[in-house]
CSV table of C-alpha atoms and ligand atoms in Angstrom, one decimal:
chain,number,residue,atom,x,y,z
A,10,MET,CA,120.6,58.7,39.0
A,11,SER,CA,118.4,58.5,35.8
A,12,GLN,CA,120.0,57.9,32.4
A,13,ASP,CA,118.2,60.8,31.1
A,14,ALA,CA,119.8,63.9,30.7
A,15,PHE,CA,118.6,67.4,29.3
A,16,ARG,CA,120.7,68.9,26.1
A,17,LEU,CA,121.2,72.3,26.6
A,18,VAL,CA,122.7,74.7,23.7
A,19,SER,CA,123.7,78.0,24.3
A,20,PRO,CA,123.2,80.9,21.7
A,21,SER,CA,126.6,80.7,20.6
A,22,GLY,CA,126.1,76.8,19.7
A,23,ASP,CA,127.9,75.4,22.8
A,24,GLU,CA,126.3,72.4,24.2
A,25,THR,CA,126.0,70.5,27.6
A,26,ARG,CA,124.1,67.6,28.9
A,27,LEU,CA,122.4,67.9,32.2
A,28,PRO,CA,122.1,64.8,34.0
A,29,VAL,CA,118.5,64.1,35.7
A,30,ARG,CA,118.4,62.6,39.1
A,31,SER,CA,115.5,60.5,40.7
A,32,GLY,CA,114.5,60.5,44.0
A,33,THR,CA,112.8,57.8,45.8
A,34,THR,CA,109.6,60.0,44.9
A,35,GLY,CA,108.7,63.2,43.9
A,36,PRO,CA,109.8,65.2,40.6
A,37,ASP,CA,113.1,64.4,39.3
A,38,VAL,CA,115.8,67.2,39.4
A,39,VAL,CA,118.1,68.4,36.6
A,40,ASP,CA,121.8,68.5,37.9
A,41,ILE,CA,123.3,71.7,36.9
A,42,SER,CA,126.5,71.7,38.5
A,43,ASP,CA,128.6,71.5,35.7
A,44,LEU,CA,126.6,74.2,33.9
A,45,TYR,CA,129.1,77.0,34.5
A,46,ARG,CA,132.3,74.6,33.7
A,47,ASP,CA,130.4,73.7,30.2
A,48,LEU,CA,128.6,77.1,29.2
A,49,GLY,CA,129.8,79.7,31.4
A,50,VAL,CA,126.4,80.7,32.7
A,51,PHE,CA,124.9,80.4,36.3
A,52,THR,CA,121.0,79.7,36.9
A,53,TYR,CA,119.0,82.4,38.4
A,54,ASP,CA,116.1,81.2,40.6
A,55,PRO,CA,115.6,84.0,43.6
A,56,GLY,CA,114.1,82.3,46.6
A,57,PHE,CA,114.8,78.8,45.4
A,58,VAL,CA,111.5,78.4,44.0
A,59,ALA,CA,112.5,75.6,41.5
A,60,THR,CA,116.0,74.9,42.9
A,61,GLY,CA,117.0,71.9,45.2
A,62,SER,CA,119.9,72.7,47.4
A,63,CYS,CA,120.9,69.2,48.7
A,64,SER,CA,119.5,65.5,48.5
A,65,SER,CA,117.9,64.4,51.8
A,66,ASP,CA,116.4,61.2,53.3
A,67,ILE,CA,114.5,63.1,56.1
A,68,THR,CA,111.3,64.6,55.0
A,69,PHE,CA,109.3,64.2,51.6
A,70,ILE,CA,106.4,66.9,50.8
A,71,ASP,CA,104.2,66.7,47.9
A,72,GLY,CA,102.6,70.3,47.7
A,73,GLU,CA,100.1,69.5,44.8
A,74,ASN,CA,98.7,66.8,47.0
A,75,GLY,CA,98.9,67.7,50.5
A,76,VAL,CA,101.5,64.9,51.6
A,77,LEU,CA,104.1,65.3,54.2
A,78,LEU,CA,106.1,62.2,55.2
A,79,TYR,CA,108.8,62.0,57.9
A,80,ARG,CA,111.1,59.3,57.0
A,81,GLY,CA,108.5,57.7,54.7
A,82,TYR,CA,105.7,57.9,57.4
A,83,PRO,CA,102.6,60.2,56.9
A,84,VAL,CA,102.4,62.8,59.2
A,85,GLU,CA,98.8,61.9,59.7
A,86,GLN,CA,99.6,58.5,61.2
A,87,LEU,CA,102.5,60.0,63.2
A,88,ALA,CA,99.9,62.7,64.9
A,89,ALA,CA,97.3,59.9,65.5
A,90,HIS,CA,99.7,57.2,67.0
A,91,SER,CA,103.1,58.5,67.8
A,92,SER,CA,104.6,61.2,70.4
A,93,PHE,CA,107.0,64.0,69.6
A,94,ILE,CA,109.8,62.1,71.5
A,95,GLU,CA,109.3,59.1,69.2
A,96,VAL,CA,109.1,61.1,66.0
A,97,ALA,CA,112.4,63.1,67.1
A,98,TYR,CA,114.0,59.6,67.5
A,99,LEU,CA,112.8,58.8,63.9
A,100,LEU,CA,114.0,62.1,62.5
A,101,LEU,CA,117.3,61.9,63.9
A,102,TYR,CA,117.9,58.0,63.5
A,103,GLY,CA,115.9,57.2,60.5
A,104,GLU,CA,113.9,54.2,61.7
A,105,LEU,CA,111.1,54.0,64.4
A,106,PRO,CA,112.6,53.0,67.6
A,107,THR,CA,112.1,49.5,69.6
A,108,ALA,CA,110.6,49.7,72.9
A,109,ALA,CA,114.0,49.7,74.6
A,110,ALA,CA,115.4,52.1,72.3
A,111,LEU,CA,112.5,54.4,72.8
A,112,GLU,CA,112.8,54.2,76.5
A,113,GLU,CA,116.3,54.9,76.5
A,114,PHE,CA,116.0,57.9,74.5
A,115,ASP,CA,113.3,59.3,76.4
A,116,ASN,CA,115.3,59.0,79.6
A,117,ILE,CA,118.3,60.9,78.0
A,118,ILE,CA,116.2,63.7,77.1
A,119,ARG,CA,114.5,63.8,80.4
A,120,ARG,CA,117.9,63.8,82.1
A,121,HIS,CA,119.6,66.3,80.0
A,122,THR,CA,116.9,69.3,80.6
A,123,MET,CA,119.0,71.4,83.0
A,124,LEU,CA,121.2,74.5,82.2
A,125,ASN,CA,124.7,75.2,83.3
A,126,GLU,CA,123.8,77.6,86.2
A,127,GLY,CA,126.2,80.1,84.4
A,128,MET,CA,123.9,80.2,81.5
A,129,LEU,CA,121.1,81.0,83.5
A,130,ARG,CA,122.8,84.3,84.9
A,131,PHE,CA,122.9,85.6,81.2
A,132,PHE,CA,118.9,86.0,81.2
A,133,ASN,CA,119.3,88.8,83.8
A,134,GLY,CA,121.2,90.7,81.5
A,135,PHE,CA,118.4,91.1,79.1
A,136,ARG,CA,115.8,93.8,79.3
A,137,TYR,CA,112.8,92.5,80.8
A,138,ASP,CA,110.8,93.3,77.8
A,139,ALA,CA,113.0,91.5,75.3
A,140,HIS,CA,111.4,89.2,72.7
A,141,PRO,CA,111.8,85.9,73.9
A,142,MET,CA,113.0,84.9,70.2
A,143,ALA,CA,115.6,87.1,70.8
A,144,VAL,CA,116.6,85.7,73.9
A,145,LEU,CA,116.3,82.1,72.5
A,146,SER,CA,118.6,82.5,69.8
A,147,ALA,CA,121.2,84.5,71.9
A,148,VAL,CA,120.9,81.8,74.5
A,149,VAL,CA,121.2,78.9,72.2
A,150,GLY,CA,124.0,80.3,70.3
A,151,SER,CA,125.8,80.7,73.8
A,152,MET,CA,125.4,77.1,74.1
A,153,SER,CA,128.8,76.8,72.2
A,154,ALA,CA,130.6,78.5,74.9
A,155,TYR,CA,129.6,75.8,77.4
A,156,TYR,CA,129.4,72.6,75.6
A,157,HIS,CA,132.8,72.8,73.6
A,158,ASP,CA,134.1,69.7,74.9
A,159,THR,CA,132.0,67.8,72.7
A,160,LEU,CA,132.2,69.5,69.3
A,161,ASP,CA,133.9,67.6,67.1
A,162,ALA,CA,131.5,67.0,64.2
A,163,SER,CA,133.3,63.9,62.8
A,164,ASP,CA,132.5,62.0,66.0
A,165,PRO,CA,129.1,60.3,66.2
A,166,GLU,CA,128.9,60.4,69.7
A,167,HIS,CA,129.6,64.1,69.9
A,168,ARG,CA,127.0,64.7,67.2
A,169,ASP,CA,124.4,62.6,69.4
A,170,ILE,CA,125.3,64.6,72.5
A,171,PHE,CA,124.7,67.8,70.6
A,172,ALA,CA,121.2,66.7,69.5
A,173,HIS,CA,120.3,65.4,73.0
A,174,ARG,CA,121.1,68.8,74.4
A,175,ILE,CA,119.4,70.9,71.7
A,176,LEU,CA,116.1,68.7,72.1
A,177,ALA,CA,116.4,68.4,75.8
A,178,LYS,CA,117.3,72.0,77.0
A,179,LEU,CA,115.4,74.2,74.5
A,180,PRO,CA,112.3,74.0,76.6
A,181,THR,CA,114.2,75.0,79.7
A,182,ILE,CA,115.5,77.9,77.9
A,183,ALA,CA,112.1,78.8,76.3
A,184,ALA,CA,110.5,78.7,79.7
A,185,ALA,CA,113.3,80.8,81.4
A,186,ALA,CA,112.9,83.4,78.6
A,187,TYR,CA,109.0,83.5,79.4
A,188,LYS,CA,109.5,83.8,83.1
A,189,LEU,CA,112.0,86.6,82.5
A,190,SER,CA,109.1,88.6,80.7
A,191,ILE,CA,106.7,88.1,83.4
A,192,GLY,CA,109.1,88.7,86.2
A,193,GLN,CA,108.6,85.4,87.8
A,194,PRO,CA,111.2,83.0,89.2
A,195,PHE,CA,112.7,80.5,86.9
A,196,MET,CA,111.5,77.0,87.3
A,197,TYR,CA,113.7,74.1,87.2
A,198,PRO,CA,112.7,71.2,85.2
A,199,ARG,CA,111.2,67.9,86.6
A,200,ASN,CA,112.7,64.6,84.9
A,201,ASP,CA,109.6,62.7,86.3
A,202,LEU,CA,107.5,64.6,83.8
A,203,ASN,CA,107.1,63.9,80.1
A,204,TYR,CA,108.6,66.5,77.4
A,205,CYS,CA,105.2,68.6,77.1
A,206,GLU,CA,104.3,68.2,80.7
A,207,ASN,CA,107.6,69.4,81.9
A,208,LEU,CA,107.4,72.6,79.4
A,209,LEU,CA,103.9,73.5,80.8
A,210,HIS,CA,105.4,73.1,84.6
A,211,MET,CA,108.4,75.1,83.7
A,212,LEU,CA,106.1,77.9,82.0
A,213,PHE,CA,103.2,77.9,84.4
A,214,ALA,CA,104.2,76.7,87.7
A,215,VAL,CA,105.4,78.9,90.6
A,216,PRO,CA,107.4,77.9,93.5
A,217,ALA,CA,104.4,79.3,95.9
A,218,GLU,CA,101.9,76.8,95.0
A,219,ASP,CA,101.1,73.3,93.3
A,220,TYR,CA,100.6,73.4,89.7
A,221,GLU,CA,98.4,70.9,88.1
A,222,ILE,CA,99.0,69.9,84.5
A,223,ASP,CA,96.4,69.7,82.0
A,224,PRO,CA,96.7,66.4,79.9
A,225,ILE,CA,94.7,67.9,77.2
A,226,ALA,CA,97.2,71.0,77.2
A,227,ALA,CA,100.2,68.5,77.1
A,228,GLU,CA,98.5,66.4,74.2
A,229,ALA,CA,98.0,69.7,72.3
A,230,LEU,CA,101.8,70.6,72.6
A,231,ASP,CA,102.9,67.2,71.9
A,232,LEU,CA,100.9,67.1,68.6
A,233,LEU,CA,102.0,70.5,67.6
A,234,PHE,CA,105.7,69.8,68.0
A,235,ILE,CA,105.1,66.7,65.7
A,236,LEU,CA,103.4,68.8,62.9
A,237,HIS,CA,106.3,71.2,63.1
A,238,ALA,CA,109.0,68.9,63.9
A,239,ASP,CA,110.4,69.0,60.2
A,240,HIS,CA,109.5,70.5,56.7
A,241,GLU,CA,112.3,69.6,54.5
A,242,GLN,CA,114.4,72.5,53.0
A,243,ASN,CA,112.3,75.3,54.6
A,244,CYS,CA,113.9,79.0,55.1
A,245,SER,CA,115.2,78.2,58.8
A,246,THR,CA,116.2,74.5,57.9
A,247,SER,CA,118.1,75.7,54.9
A,248,THR,CA,119.7,78.3,57.2
A,249,VAL,CA,121.1,75.8,59.5
A,250,ARG,CA,122.5,73.9,56.6
A,251,MET,CA,124.0,76.9,55.2
A,252,ALA,CA,125.6,78.1,58.4
A,253,GLY,CA,126.6,74.6,59.2
A,254,SER,CA,128.1,74.2,55.7
A,255,SER,CA,131.2,76.1,56.8
A,256,GLY,CA,132.0,73.7,59.7
A,257,ALA,CA,130.7,76.4,62.2
A,258,ASN,CA,129.6,75.3,65.6
A,259,PRO,CA,126.4,73.6,65.4
A,260,TYR,CA,124.9,75.5,68.4
A,261,SER,CA,125.5,78.7,66.4
A,262,ALA,CA,124.0,77.0,63.3
A,263,ILE,CA,120.7,76.4,65.4
A,264,ALA,CA,120.7,79.9,66.5
A,265,ALA,CA,121.0,81.3,62.9
A,266,GLY,CA,117.9,78.8,62.3
A,267,ILE,CA,115.9,80.5,65.4
A,268,SER,CA,116.6,83.9,63.9
A,269,ALA,CA,115.3,82.8,60.3
A,270,LEU,CA,112.3,81.2,61.7
A,271,TRP,CA,111.4,84.7,63.4
A,272,GLY,CA,110.4,86.4,60.4
A,273,PRO,CA,106.6,86.9,59.9
A,274,ALA,CA,106.6,84.8,56.5
A,275,HIS,CA,108.1,82.0,58.3
A,276,GLY,CA,107.4,81.0,62.1
A,277,GLY,CA,106.5,84.3,63.1
A,278,ALA,CA,103.2,84.1,61.1
A,279,ASN,CA,101.7,82.2,64.0
A,280,GLU,CA,102.2,85.5,66.1
A,281,ALA,CA,101.1,87.7,63.1
A,282,VAL,CA,98.0,85.7,62.7
A,283,LEU,CA,96.7,86.3,66.4
A,284,LYS,CA,97.8,90.4,65.9
A,285,MET,CA,95.7,90.4,62.7
A,286,LEU,CA,92.5,88.7,64.3
A,287,GLU,CA,92.9,91.3,67.0
A,288,GLU,CA,93.1,94.0,64.5
A,289,ILE,CA,90.1,92.7,62.6
A,290,GLY,CA,88.3,92.6,65.9
A,291,ASP,CA,84.9,91.8,64.7
A,292,ALA,CA,83.2,89.5,61.9
A,293,LYS,CA,81.9,92.5,60.4
A,294,ASN,CA,85.2,93.9,59.6
A,295,ILE,CA,86.5,90.5,57.5
A,296,SER,CA,85.4,91.7,54.2
A,297,LYS,CA,87.4,95.1,54.5
A,298,PHE,CA,90.4,93.0,55.6
A,299,VAL,CA,90.0,90.5,52.7
A,300,ALA,CA,89.8,93.4,50.4
A,301,LYS,CA,92.9,95.0,51.7
A,302,ALA,CA,94.7,91.3,51.2
A,303,LYS,CA,93.6,91.4,47.6
A,304,ASP,CA,94.7,94.9,46.7
A,305,ARG,CA,97.8,94.6,44.8
A,306,ASP,CA,98.8,98.2,46.4
A,307,ASP,CA,98.3,97.4,49.8
A,308,PRO,CA,101.1,95.2,51.2
A,309,PHE,CA,98.5,93.7,53.8
A,310,ARG,CA,98.4,89.7,53.4
A,311,LEU,CA,96.2,87.4,55.4
A,312,MET,CA,98.5,85.9,57.7
A,313,GLY,CA,98.3,82.2,58.0
A,314,PHE,CA,97.1,81.7,54.4
A,315,GLY,CA,99.3,80.6,51.6
A,316,HIS,CA,102.3,78.1,51.3
A,317,ARG,CA,105.3,78.1,49.3
A,318,VAL,CA,104.9,74.5,48.7
A,319,TYR,CA,101.5,73.3,49.5
A,320,LYS,CA,99.0,74.2,46.8
A,321,SER,CA,96.0,72.2,47.5
A,322,PHE,CA,95.8,72.1,51.3
A,323,ASP,CA,98.5,71.9,54.2
A,324,PRO,CA,97.8,68.3,55.7
A,325,ARG,CA,99.0,69.9,59.1
A,326,ALA,CA,96.6,72.5,59.2
A,327,LYS,CA,93.8,69.6,58.8
A,328,ILE,CA,95.0,68.0,61.8
A,329,ILE,CA,95.6,71.0,63.9
A,330,ARG,CA,92.0,72.2,63.1
A,331,GLU,CA,90.5,69.3,64.8
A,332,MET,CA,92.8,69.7,67.9
A,333,CYS,CA,91.9,73.4,68.0
A,334,HIS,CA,88.2,72.5,68.5
A,335,LYS,CA,89.2,69.7,71.1
A,336,VAL,CA,91.3,72.2,73.1
A,337,LEU,CA,88.8,74.8,72.9
A,338,ALA,CA,85.9,72.3,74.0
A,339,ASN,CA,87.9,70.7,76.8
A,340,LEU,CA,88.6,74.3,78.3
A,341,GLY,CA,85.0,75.1,78.1
A,342,ARG,CA,85.8,77.8,75.5
A,343,VAL,CA,83.9,76.7,72.5
A,344,ASP,CA,82.6,80.4,72.3
A,345,THR,CA,85.7,82.0,72.3
A,346,PRO,CA,85.2,84.9,69.9
A,347,MET,CA,88.7,84.9,68.4
A,348,PHE,CA,88.1,81.1,67.5
A,349,ASP,CA,84.7,82.0,65.9
A,350,LEU,CA,86.4,85.0,64.0
A,351,ALA,CA,89.1,82.8,62.6
A,352,LEU,CA,86.6,80.0,61.4
A,353,GLU,CA,84.8,83.0,59.6
A,354,LEU,CA,87.7,84.4,58.0
A,355,GLU,CA,88.8,80.8,57.0
A,356,GLN,CA,85.3,80.4,55.3
A,357,VAL,CA,85.2,83.5,53.6
A,358,ALA,CA,88.8,83.2,51.9
A,359,LEU,CA,88.1,79.9,51.1
A,360,LYS,CA,85.1,81.0,49.1
A,361,ASP,CA,86.8,83.8,47.5
A,362,ASP,CA,87.8,83.6,43.8
A,363,TYR,CA,91.2,85.3,44.7
A,364,PHE,CA,92.2,82.9,47.1
A,365,ILE,CA,91.0,80.1,45.1
A,366,GLU,CA,92.7,81.1,42.0
A,367,LYS,CA,96.1,81.5,44.0
A,368,ASN,CA,96.0,78.4,45.8
A,369,LEU,CA,95.8,80.3,49.0
A,370,TYR,CA,94.6,77.9,52.0
A,371,PRO,CA,94.9,78.3,55.7
A,372,ASN,CA,98.6,76.8,56.8
A,373,VAL,CA,99.5,75.3,60.3
A,374,ASP,CA,100.0,78.6,61.8
A,375,PHE,CA,96.4,79.8,61.1
A,376,TYR,CA,95.3,77.4,64.0
A,377,SER,CA,98.4,76.8,66.1
A,378,GLY,CA,98.3,80.5,67.3
A,379,ILE,CA,94.5,79.9,68.3
A,380,ILE,CA,95.4,76.6,70.2
A,381,TYR,CA,98.3,78.5,71.8
A,382,ARG,CA,96.2,81.4,73.1
A,383,ALA,CA,93.7,79.0,74.4
A,384,LEU,CA,96.4,77.3,76.5
A,385,GLN,CA,97.3,81.0,77.7
A,386,ILE,CA,100.8,80.9,76.1
A,387,PRO,CA,101.2,84.5,75.2
A,388,THR,CA,101.6,85.9,71.7
A,389,THR,CA,105.4,86.5,71.8
A,390,MET,CA,105.9,82.8,72.7
A,391,PHE,CA,104.2,81.4,69.7
A,392,THR,CA,107.2,81.3,67.6
A,393,VAL,CA,109.3,79.9,70.4
A,394,MET,CA,106.9,77.0,70.5
A,395,PHE,CA,107.4,76.5,66.9
A,396,ALA,CA,111.2,76.7,67.2
A,397,LEU,CA,110.8,73.8,70.0
A,398,GLY,CA,109.2,71.6,67.7
A,399,ARG,CA,111.5,72.5,64.6
A,400,SER,CA,114.6,72.0,66.5
A,401,VAL,CA,114.6,68.2,65.8
A,402,GLY,CA,114.3,68.8,62.2
A,403,TRP,CA,117.2,71.5,62.4
A,404,THR,CA,119.3,69.0,64.4
A,405,ALA,CA,118.5,65.9,61.9
A,406,HIS,CA,119.2,68.1,58.8
A,407,TRP,CA,122.5,69.5,60.5
A,408,GLN,CA,123.5,65.8,61.2
A,409,GLU,CA,122.7,64.8,57.7
A,410,MET,CA,124.5,67.5,55.9
A,411,ILE,CA,127.8,67.3,58.1
A,412,ILE,CA,128.2,63.6,57.3
A,413,ASP,CA,127.3,64.1,53.6
A,414,PRO,CA,130.9,62.9,51.8
A,415,THR,CA,129.8,65.3,48.8
A,416,GLY,CA,129.1,68.2,51.2
A,417,LYS,CA,130.4,71.6,50.1
A,418,ILE,CA,130.3,75.0,51.8
A,419,SER,CA,126.9,76.6,50.7
A,420,ARG,CA,127.9,79.5,48.5
A,421,PRO,CA,125.1,80.5,45.8
A,422,ARG,CA,126.0,82.6,42.8
A,423,GLN,CA,124.4,85.9,41.7
A,424,LEU,CA,123.4,88.0,38.7
A,425,TYR,CA,125.2,91.2,39.4
A,426,THR,CA,123.1,94.3,38.6
A,427,GLY,CA,125.4,97.0,39.9
A,428,ALA,CA,127.8,99.6,38.6
A,429,PRO,CA,130.3,98.4,36.0
A,430,GLN,CA,134.0,98.6,36.7
A,431,ARG,CA,134.9,102.3,37.3
A,432,ASP,CA,137.9,104.3,38.5
A,433,TYR,CA,138.1,105.6,42.0
A,434,VAL,CA,137.8,109.6,42.0
A,435,PRO,CA,140.0,111.0,45.0
A,436,ILE,CA,138.1,113.2,47.3
A,437,GLU,CA,139.6,116.7,46.2
A,438,GLU,CA,138.7,115.8,43.0
A,439,ARG,CA,135.2,115.4,44.1
A,440,LYS,CA,135.1,118.4,46.1
A,441,LEU,CA,136.1,120.2,43.0
A,442,ARG,CA,133.4,118.7,40.9
A,443,GLU,CA,130.6,119.5,43.7
A,444,ARG,CA,131.8,123.0,43.8
A,445,ARG,CA,131.6,123.4,39.9
A,446,ALA,CA,128.3,121.6,40.0
A,447,ASN,CA,127.1,124.1,42.8
A,448,HIS,CA,128.4,127.1,40.9
A,449,SER,CA,126.8,126.2,37.6
A,450,LEU,CA,123.4,126.0,39.5
T,5,ACO,N1,97.2,87.0,51.3
T,5,ACO,C1,96.9,87.5,50.3
T,5,ACO,N2,97.7,87.4,49.2
T,5,ACO,C2,98.7,86.4,49.1
T,5,ACO,C3,98.8,85.6,50.4
T,5,ACO,C4,98.2,86.2,51.8
T,5,ACO,N3,98.6,85.4,52.6
T,5,ACO,N4,100.0,84.9,50.1
T,5,ACO,C5,100.1,85.0,48.9
T,5,ACO,N5,99.4,86.0,48.3
T,5,ACO,C6,99.4,86.4,46.8
T,5,ACO,C7,100.5,87.1,46.5
T,5,ACO,O1,100.6,88.6,46.7
T,5,ACO,C8,100.8,86.8,45.2
T,5,ACO,O2,100.2,87.4,44.4
T,5,ACO,P1,100.4,87.9,42.9
T,5,ACO,O3,100.5,86.6,41.9
T,5,ACO,O4,99.4,88.7,42.3
T,5,ACO,O5,101.9,88.5,42.9
T,5,ACO,C9,100.6,85.2,45.0
T,5,ACO,O6,99.6,85.1,46.1
T,5,ACO,C10,102.0,84.3,45.2
T,5,ACO,O7,102.3,84.6,46.6
T,5,ACO,P2,103.8,84.5,46.6
T,5,ACO,O8,104.3,85.6,47.8
T,5,ACO,O9,104.8,84.8,45.5
T,5,ACO,O10,104.0,83.3,47.2
T,5,ACO,P3,105.2,82.5,47.9
T,5,ACO,O11,105.1,81.0,47.8
T,5,ACO,O12,106.5,83.2,47.6
T,5,ACO,O13,104.9,83.0,49.4
T,5,ACO,C11,104.1,82.8,51.7
T,5,ACO,C12,104.4,81.9,50.5
T,5,ACO,C13,105.3,83.6,52.2
T,5,ACO,C14,103.7,81.8,52.8
T,5,ACO,C15,102.9,83.8,51.4
T,5,ACO,O14,101.9,83.0,51.0
T,5,ACO,C16,102.5,84.6,52.6
T,5,ACO,O15,103.2,85.7,52.8
T,5,ACO,N6,101.7,84.1,53.5
T,5,ACO,C17,101.2,85.0,54.8
T,5,ACO,C18,102.4,84.4,55.7
T,5,ACO,C19,102.1,83.1,56.5
T,5,ACO,O16,101.2,82.7,56.6
T,5,ACO,N7,103.4,82.5,56.5
T,5,ACO,C20,103.4,81.2,57.0
T,5,ACO,C21,103.8,80.2,56.2
T,5,ACO,S1,103.9,78.5,56.8
T,5,ACO,C22,105.1,78.4,57.8
T,5,ACO,O17,106.2,79.0,57.7
T,5,ACO,C23,105.0,77.1,58.8
């Protein structure tokens, strides 16, 4: 903690000193936890625009300069040289693994991919057209009913088993949700395949014939999962921390995070980008849609543009843009009209004063949806794919939150703007008043 403190004086002359805390890097924070005790006021910051909810060792973002670090390592370096499984280890355990530790971790994840057969029967209870995010959140929530034997949050081994199960079983659940939606038989996982190869197998293989895994598709998914793995206190991660702070079952906390991710302002944006591009349809319509996005009276926004934290560029978007080209080139689809339209929209928005002044740049979801589309992953599965990558961040944050000795249940305060205290009026009296009012009309 830094020695500096803010001196705050209330209008009535009461005074308090607010300590300033310094992190490893990034802006200092003003510790306001004693503010109500000293001055009898709360702070007001809807959407947590300037409020830190916790301290964390996991991820650092510098939104002004487009920096994203996982445990101190720049995401660009991890994207270029690492794998999703290694990044998962790094996020969960804080350090890069030794070769032996990585092999062991990889083996554990490969060997925990199967679901309890009872869980599989759940899928038949959903309507065939259920959104896969609804299925994912429901089935992950149900994991607490199957794995309650290892749920002592104070036991490091139990916490580890929880992490392994989330990481290993989410792709199986996601693929089962997809197979349900297209009426195909569920494909059991294959432990001889790596994380993303296995996911492709479970999504696209059928029992009737062999399925050849495209290494570029597996590489693209691995990269996307690295880029989505964590993003400090974003909406879904904060939801996981908040739900978990009550001591709730961690599987339920992850299910809550999945639900939060689904919204179009968060992980649902990659699905929304594709829907928007389909709606725009042709490059000649771009200016009309850009004008709509700029019109204050029109709720339409350019999906995949803007970010709460990144105000110069999203470093993930830069990396993913290159992968987008690679995937499309390898699939022989460089001329995909959807991709051309996206690139043209990107260029128009980047040169437009409105977007420049408001620092609205393409975010990671602008490109991820195009890659998923090229890999023939259906639009409704886009946010599910995001959830698979982000599940490791949620788990790392839950682990960090649950062992924090200063941890408290999350319980924000509010500015009450409702009716002041008033007396209850019995129903007979209200009827009488109503009759009198109608009579006087
Ligand atoms: N299109 C048009 N205008 C926009 C957009 C957009 N995509 N994003 C922000 N603006 C405008 C707002 O209307 C607002 O204008 P005003 O100052 O005239 O009121 C201004 O820019 C600031 O926007 P806020 O909503 O206040 O910014 P905030 O930080 O709260 O929101 C958010 C960030 C939610 C990402 C927003 O930019 C957005 O809705 N983008 C589209 C959805 C999207 O792509 N989400 C994915 C985020 S990345 C992720 O979750 C992985």
